[in-house]
PDB file of C-alpha atoms in Angstrom:
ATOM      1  CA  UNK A 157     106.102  93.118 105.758  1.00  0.00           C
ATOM      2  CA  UNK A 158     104.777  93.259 109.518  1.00  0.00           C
ATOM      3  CA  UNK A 159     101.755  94.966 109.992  1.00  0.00           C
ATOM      4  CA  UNK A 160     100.600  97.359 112.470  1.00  0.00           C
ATOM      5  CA  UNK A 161      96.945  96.034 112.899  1.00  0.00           C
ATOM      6  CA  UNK A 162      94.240  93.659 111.442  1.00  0.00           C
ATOM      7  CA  UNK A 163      91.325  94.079 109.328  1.00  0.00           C
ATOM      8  CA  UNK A 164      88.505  91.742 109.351  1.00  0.00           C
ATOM      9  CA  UNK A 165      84.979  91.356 107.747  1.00  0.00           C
ATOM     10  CA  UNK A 166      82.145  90.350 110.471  1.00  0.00           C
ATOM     11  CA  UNK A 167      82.266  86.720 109.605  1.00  0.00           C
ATOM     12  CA  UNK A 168      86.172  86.372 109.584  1.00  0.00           C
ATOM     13  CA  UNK A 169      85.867  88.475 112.562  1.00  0.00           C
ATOM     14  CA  UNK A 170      83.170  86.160 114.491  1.00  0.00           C
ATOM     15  CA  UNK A 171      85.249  82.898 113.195  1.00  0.00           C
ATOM     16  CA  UNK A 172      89.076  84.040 114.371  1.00  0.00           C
ATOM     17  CA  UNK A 173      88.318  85.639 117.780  1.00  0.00           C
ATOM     18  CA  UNK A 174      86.847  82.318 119.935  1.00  0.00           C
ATOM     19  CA  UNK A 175      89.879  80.348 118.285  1.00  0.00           C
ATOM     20  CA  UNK A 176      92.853  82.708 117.511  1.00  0.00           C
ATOM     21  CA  UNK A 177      94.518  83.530 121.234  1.00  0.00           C
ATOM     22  CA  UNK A 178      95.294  80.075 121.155  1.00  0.00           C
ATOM     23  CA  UNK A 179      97.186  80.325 118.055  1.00  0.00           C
ATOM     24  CA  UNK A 180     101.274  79.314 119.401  1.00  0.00           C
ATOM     25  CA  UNK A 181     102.701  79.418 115.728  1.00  0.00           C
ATOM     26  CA  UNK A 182     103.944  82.031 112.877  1.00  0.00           C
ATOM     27  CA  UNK A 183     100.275  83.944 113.290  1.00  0.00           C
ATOM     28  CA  UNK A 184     100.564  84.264 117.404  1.00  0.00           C
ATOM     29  CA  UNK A 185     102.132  87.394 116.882  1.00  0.00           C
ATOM     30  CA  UNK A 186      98.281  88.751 115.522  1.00  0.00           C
ATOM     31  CA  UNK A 187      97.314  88.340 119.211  1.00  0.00           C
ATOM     32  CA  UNK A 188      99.152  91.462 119.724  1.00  0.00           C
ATOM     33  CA  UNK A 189      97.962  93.736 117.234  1.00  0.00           C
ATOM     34  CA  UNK A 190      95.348  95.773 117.445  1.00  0.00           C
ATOM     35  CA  UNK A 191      91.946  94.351 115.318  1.00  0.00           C
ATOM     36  CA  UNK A 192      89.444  96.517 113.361  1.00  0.00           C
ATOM     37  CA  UNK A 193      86.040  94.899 112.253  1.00  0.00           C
ATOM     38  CA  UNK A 194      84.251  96.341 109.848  1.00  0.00           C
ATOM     39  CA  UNK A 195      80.580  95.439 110.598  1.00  0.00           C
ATOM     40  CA  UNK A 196      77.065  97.445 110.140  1.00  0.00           C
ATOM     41  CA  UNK A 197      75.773  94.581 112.254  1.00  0.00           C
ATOM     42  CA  UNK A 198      77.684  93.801 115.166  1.00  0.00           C
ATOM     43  CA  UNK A 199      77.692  96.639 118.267  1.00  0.00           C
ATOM     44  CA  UNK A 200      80.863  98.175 119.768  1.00  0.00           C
ATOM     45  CA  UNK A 201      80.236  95.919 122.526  1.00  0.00           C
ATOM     46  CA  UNK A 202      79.915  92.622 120.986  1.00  0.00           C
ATOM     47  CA  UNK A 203      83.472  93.658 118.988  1.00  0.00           C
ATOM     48  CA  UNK A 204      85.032  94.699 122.727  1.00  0.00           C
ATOM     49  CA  UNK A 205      83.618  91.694 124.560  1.00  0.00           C
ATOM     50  CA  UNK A 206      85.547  88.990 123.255  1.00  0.00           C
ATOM     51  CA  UNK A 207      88.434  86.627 123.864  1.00  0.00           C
ATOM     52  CA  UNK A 208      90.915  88.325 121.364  1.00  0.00           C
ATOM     53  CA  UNK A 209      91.730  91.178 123.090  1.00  0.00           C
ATOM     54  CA  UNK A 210      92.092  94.860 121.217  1.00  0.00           C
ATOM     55  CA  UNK A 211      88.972  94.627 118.923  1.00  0.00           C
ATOM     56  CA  UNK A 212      87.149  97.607 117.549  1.00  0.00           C
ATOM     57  CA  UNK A 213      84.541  97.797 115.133  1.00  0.00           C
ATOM     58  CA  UNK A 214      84.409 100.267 111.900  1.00  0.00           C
ATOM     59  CA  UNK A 215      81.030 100.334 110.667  1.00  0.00           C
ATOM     60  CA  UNK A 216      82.358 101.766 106.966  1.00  0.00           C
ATOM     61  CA  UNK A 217      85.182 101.958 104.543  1.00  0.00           C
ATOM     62  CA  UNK A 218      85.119 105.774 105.149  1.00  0.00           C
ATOM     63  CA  UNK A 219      85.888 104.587 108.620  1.00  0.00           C
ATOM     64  CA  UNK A 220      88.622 102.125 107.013  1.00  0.00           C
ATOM     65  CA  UNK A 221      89.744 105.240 105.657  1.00  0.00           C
ATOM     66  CA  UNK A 222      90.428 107.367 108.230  1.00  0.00           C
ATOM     67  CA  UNK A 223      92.544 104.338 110.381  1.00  0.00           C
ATOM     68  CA  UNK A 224      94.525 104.334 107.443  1.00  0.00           C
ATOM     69  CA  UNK A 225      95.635 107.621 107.505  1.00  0.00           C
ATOM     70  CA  UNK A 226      95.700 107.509 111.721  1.00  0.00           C
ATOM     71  CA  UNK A 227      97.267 103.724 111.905  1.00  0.00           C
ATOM     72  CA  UNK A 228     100.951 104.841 110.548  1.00  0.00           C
ATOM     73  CA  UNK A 229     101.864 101.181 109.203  1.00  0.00           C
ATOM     74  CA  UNK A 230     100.450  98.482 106.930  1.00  0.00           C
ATOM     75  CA  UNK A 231      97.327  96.978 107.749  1.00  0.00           C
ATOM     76  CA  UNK A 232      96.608  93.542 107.232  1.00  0.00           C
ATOM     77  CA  UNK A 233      93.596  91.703 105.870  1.00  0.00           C
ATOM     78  CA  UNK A 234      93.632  87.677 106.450  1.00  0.00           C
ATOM     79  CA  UNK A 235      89.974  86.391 104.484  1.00  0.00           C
ATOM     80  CA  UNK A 236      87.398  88.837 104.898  1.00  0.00           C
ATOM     81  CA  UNK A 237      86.494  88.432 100.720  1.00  0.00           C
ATOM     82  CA  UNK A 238      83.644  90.870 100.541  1.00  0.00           C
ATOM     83  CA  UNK A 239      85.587  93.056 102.381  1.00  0.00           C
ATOM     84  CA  UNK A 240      88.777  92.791 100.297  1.00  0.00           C
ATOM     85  CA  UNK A 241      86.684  93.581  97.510  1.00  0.00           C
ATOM     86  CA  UNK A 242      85.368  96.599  98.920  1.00  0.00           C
ATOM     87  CA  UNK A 243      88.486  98.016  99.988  1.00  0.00           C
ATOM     88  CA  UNK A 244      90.084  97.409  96.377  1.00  0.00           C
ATOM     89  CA  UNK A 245      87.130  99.197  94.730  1.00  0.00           C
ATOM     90  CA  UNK A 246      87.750 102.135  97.387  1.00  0.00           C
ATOM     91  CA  UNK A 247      91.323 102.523  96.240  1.00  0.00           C
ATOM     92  CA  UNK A 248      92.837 101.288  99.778  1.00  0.00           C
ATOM     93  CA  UNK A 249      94.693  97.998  98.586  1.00  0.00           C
ATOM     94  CA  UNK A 250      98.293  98.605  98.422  1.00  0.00           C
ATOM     95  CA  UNK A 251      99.485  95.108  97.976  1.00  0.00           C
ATOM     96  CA  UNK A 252      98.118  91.531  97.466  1.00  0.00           C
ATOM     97  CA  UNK A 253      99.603  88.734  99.389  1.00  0.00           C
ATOM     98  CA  UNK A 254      98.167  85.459  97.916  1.00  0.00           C
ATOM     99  CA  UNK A 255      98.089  82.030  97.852  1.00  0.00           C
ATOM    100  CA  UNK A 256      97.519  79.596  94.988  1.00  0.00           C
ATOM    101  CA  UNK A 257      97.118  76.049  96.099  1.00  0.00           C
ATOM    102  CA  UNK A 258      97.487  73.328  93.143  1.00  0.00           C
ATOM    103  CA  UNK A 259      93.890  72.336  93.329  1.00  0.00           C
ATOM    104  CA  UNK A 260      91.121  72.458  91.253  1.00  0.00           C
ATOM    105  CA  UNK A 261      87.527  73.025  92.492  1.00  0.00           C
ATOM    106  CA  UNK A 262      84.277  73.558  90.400  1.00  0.00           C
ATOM    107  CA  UNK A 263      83.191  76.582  92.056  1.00  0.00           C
ATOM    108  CA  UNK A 264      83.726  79.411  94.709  1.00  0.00           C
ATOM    109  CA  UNK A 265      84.030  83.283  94.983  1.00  0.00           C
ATOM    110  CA  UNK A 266      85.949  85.804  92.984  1.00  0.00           C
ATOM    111  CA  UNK A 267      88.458  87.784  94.686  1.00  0.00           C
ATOM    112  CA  UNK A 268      88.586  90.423  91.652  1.00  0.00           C
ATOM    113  CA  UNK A 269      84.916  90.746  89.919  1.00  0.00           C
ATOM    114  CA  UNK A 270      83.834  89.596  86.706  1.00  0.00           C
ATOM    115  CA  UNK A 271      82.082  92.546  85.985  1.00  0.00           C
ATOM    116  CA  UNK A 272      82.591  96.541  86.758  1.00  0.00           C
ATOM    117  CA  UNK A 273      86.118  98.354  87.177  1.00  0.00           C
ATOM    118  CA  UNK A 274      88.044  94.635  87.364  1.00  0.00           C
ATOM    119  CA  UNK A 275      91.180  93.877  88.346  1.00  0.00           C
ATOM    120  CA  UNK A 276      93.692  96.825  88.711  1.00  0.00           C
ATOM    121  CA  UNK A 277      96.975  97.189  87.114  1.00  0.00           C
ATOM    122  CA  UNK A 278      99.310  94.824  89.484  1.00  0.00           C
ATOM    123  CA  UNK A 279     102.970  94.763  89.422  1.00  0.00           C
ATOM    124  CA  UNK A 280     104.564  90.988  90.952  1.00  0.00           C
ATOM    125  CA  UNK A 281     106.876  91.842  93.923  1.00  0.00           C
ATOM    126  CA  UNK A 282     107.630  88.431  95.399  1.00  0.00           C
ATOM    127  CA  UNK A 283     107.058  84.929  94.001  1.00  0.00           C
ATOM    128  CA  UNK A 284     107.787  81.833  95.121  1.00  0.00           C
ATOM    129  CA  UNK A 285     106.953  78.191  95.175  1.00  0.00           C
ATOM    130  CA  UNK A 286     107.004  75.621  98.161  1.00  0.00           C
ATOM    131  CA  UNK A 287     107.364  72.152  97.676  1.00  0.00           C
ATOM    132  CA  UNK A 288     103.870  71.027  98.121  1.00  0.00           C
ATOM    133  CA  UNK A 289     103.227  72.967  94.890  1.00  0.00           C
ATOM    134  CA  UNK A 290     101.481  76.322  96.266  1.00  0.00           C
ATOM    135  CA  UNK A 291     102.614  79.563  95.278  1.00  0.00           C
ATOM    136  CA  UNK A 292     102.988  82.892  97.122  1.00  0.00           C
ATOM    137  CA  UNK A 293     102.829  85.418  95.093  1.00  0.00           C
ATOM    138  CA  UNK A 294     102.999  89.570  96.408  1.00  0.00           C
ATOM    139  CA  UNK A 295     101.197  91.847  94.259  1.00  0.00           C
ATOM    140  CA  UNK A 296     101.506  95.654  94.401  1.00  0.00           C
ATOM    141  CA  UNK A 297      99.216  97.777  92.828  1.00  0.00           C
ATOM    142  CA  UNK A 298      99.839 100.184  90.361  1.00  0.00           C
ATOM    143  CA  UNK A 299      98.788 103.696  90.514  1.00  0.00           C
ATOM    144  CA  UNK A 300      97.989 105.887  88.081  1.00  0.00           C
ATOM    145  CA  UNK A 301      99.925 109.095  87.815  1.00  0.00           C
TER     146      UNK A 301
END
């Protein structure tokens, strides 16, 4: 699926954009795209002055929103977990693309929480497995009604 533009949380935001427009391989193509970061603490100006290009900053998920029903294609989120999290709990995940890596680590952060409304009813799309042993796996989500 190609997306239309990219979401980031402040800290995936403030790690990308000094190292991304040097990107040359399959995720170059991000360069282009207009990027949304959803912030309370950053300005407009430290978003705009940057060396990524087409950056604005959304300082809500009502803002999220409204670009959602303005930005006419999917929008993508690359790591950003608090943010993923909010979105999902604001009804404005369509689709999980992730990862699994063949590792196993003592700690880190949920994607889905342990507590409160959980993970949502998800439907597999695409699956597959590369020969190092990780797993892609697309999610949609299922809505009610």
């Amino acid at each position: 699926m190609e997306s239309t533009a990219l979401l980031l949380g402040r800290r995936t935001f403030e790690e990308f954009a000094p190292v991304w427009p040097s990107m040359d391989d399959q995720f170059a193509h991000y360069n282009a795209l207009p990027k949304y970061v959803v912030s309370t603490t950053l300005s407009d100006a430290e978003v705009a002055v940057n060396p990524w290009g087409d950056c604005h900053r959304l300082a809500s998920i009502d803002a999220v929103r409204a670009l959602t029903e303005t930005e006419g294609g999917p929008i993508i989120v690359h790591g950003s977990g608090e943010l993923a999290r909010s979105l999902a709990e604001a009804g404005l995940v369509d689709r999980y693309h992730l990862l699994t890596f063949p590792v196993v680590l003592g700690a880190g952060e949920r994607l889905f929480p342990a507590e409160g409304p959980g993970l949502p009813p998800l439907r597999v799309l695409e699956d597959r497995v590369f020969s190092n042993g990780v797993r892609a796996t697309v999610f949609g989500v299922v809505r009610e009604g």
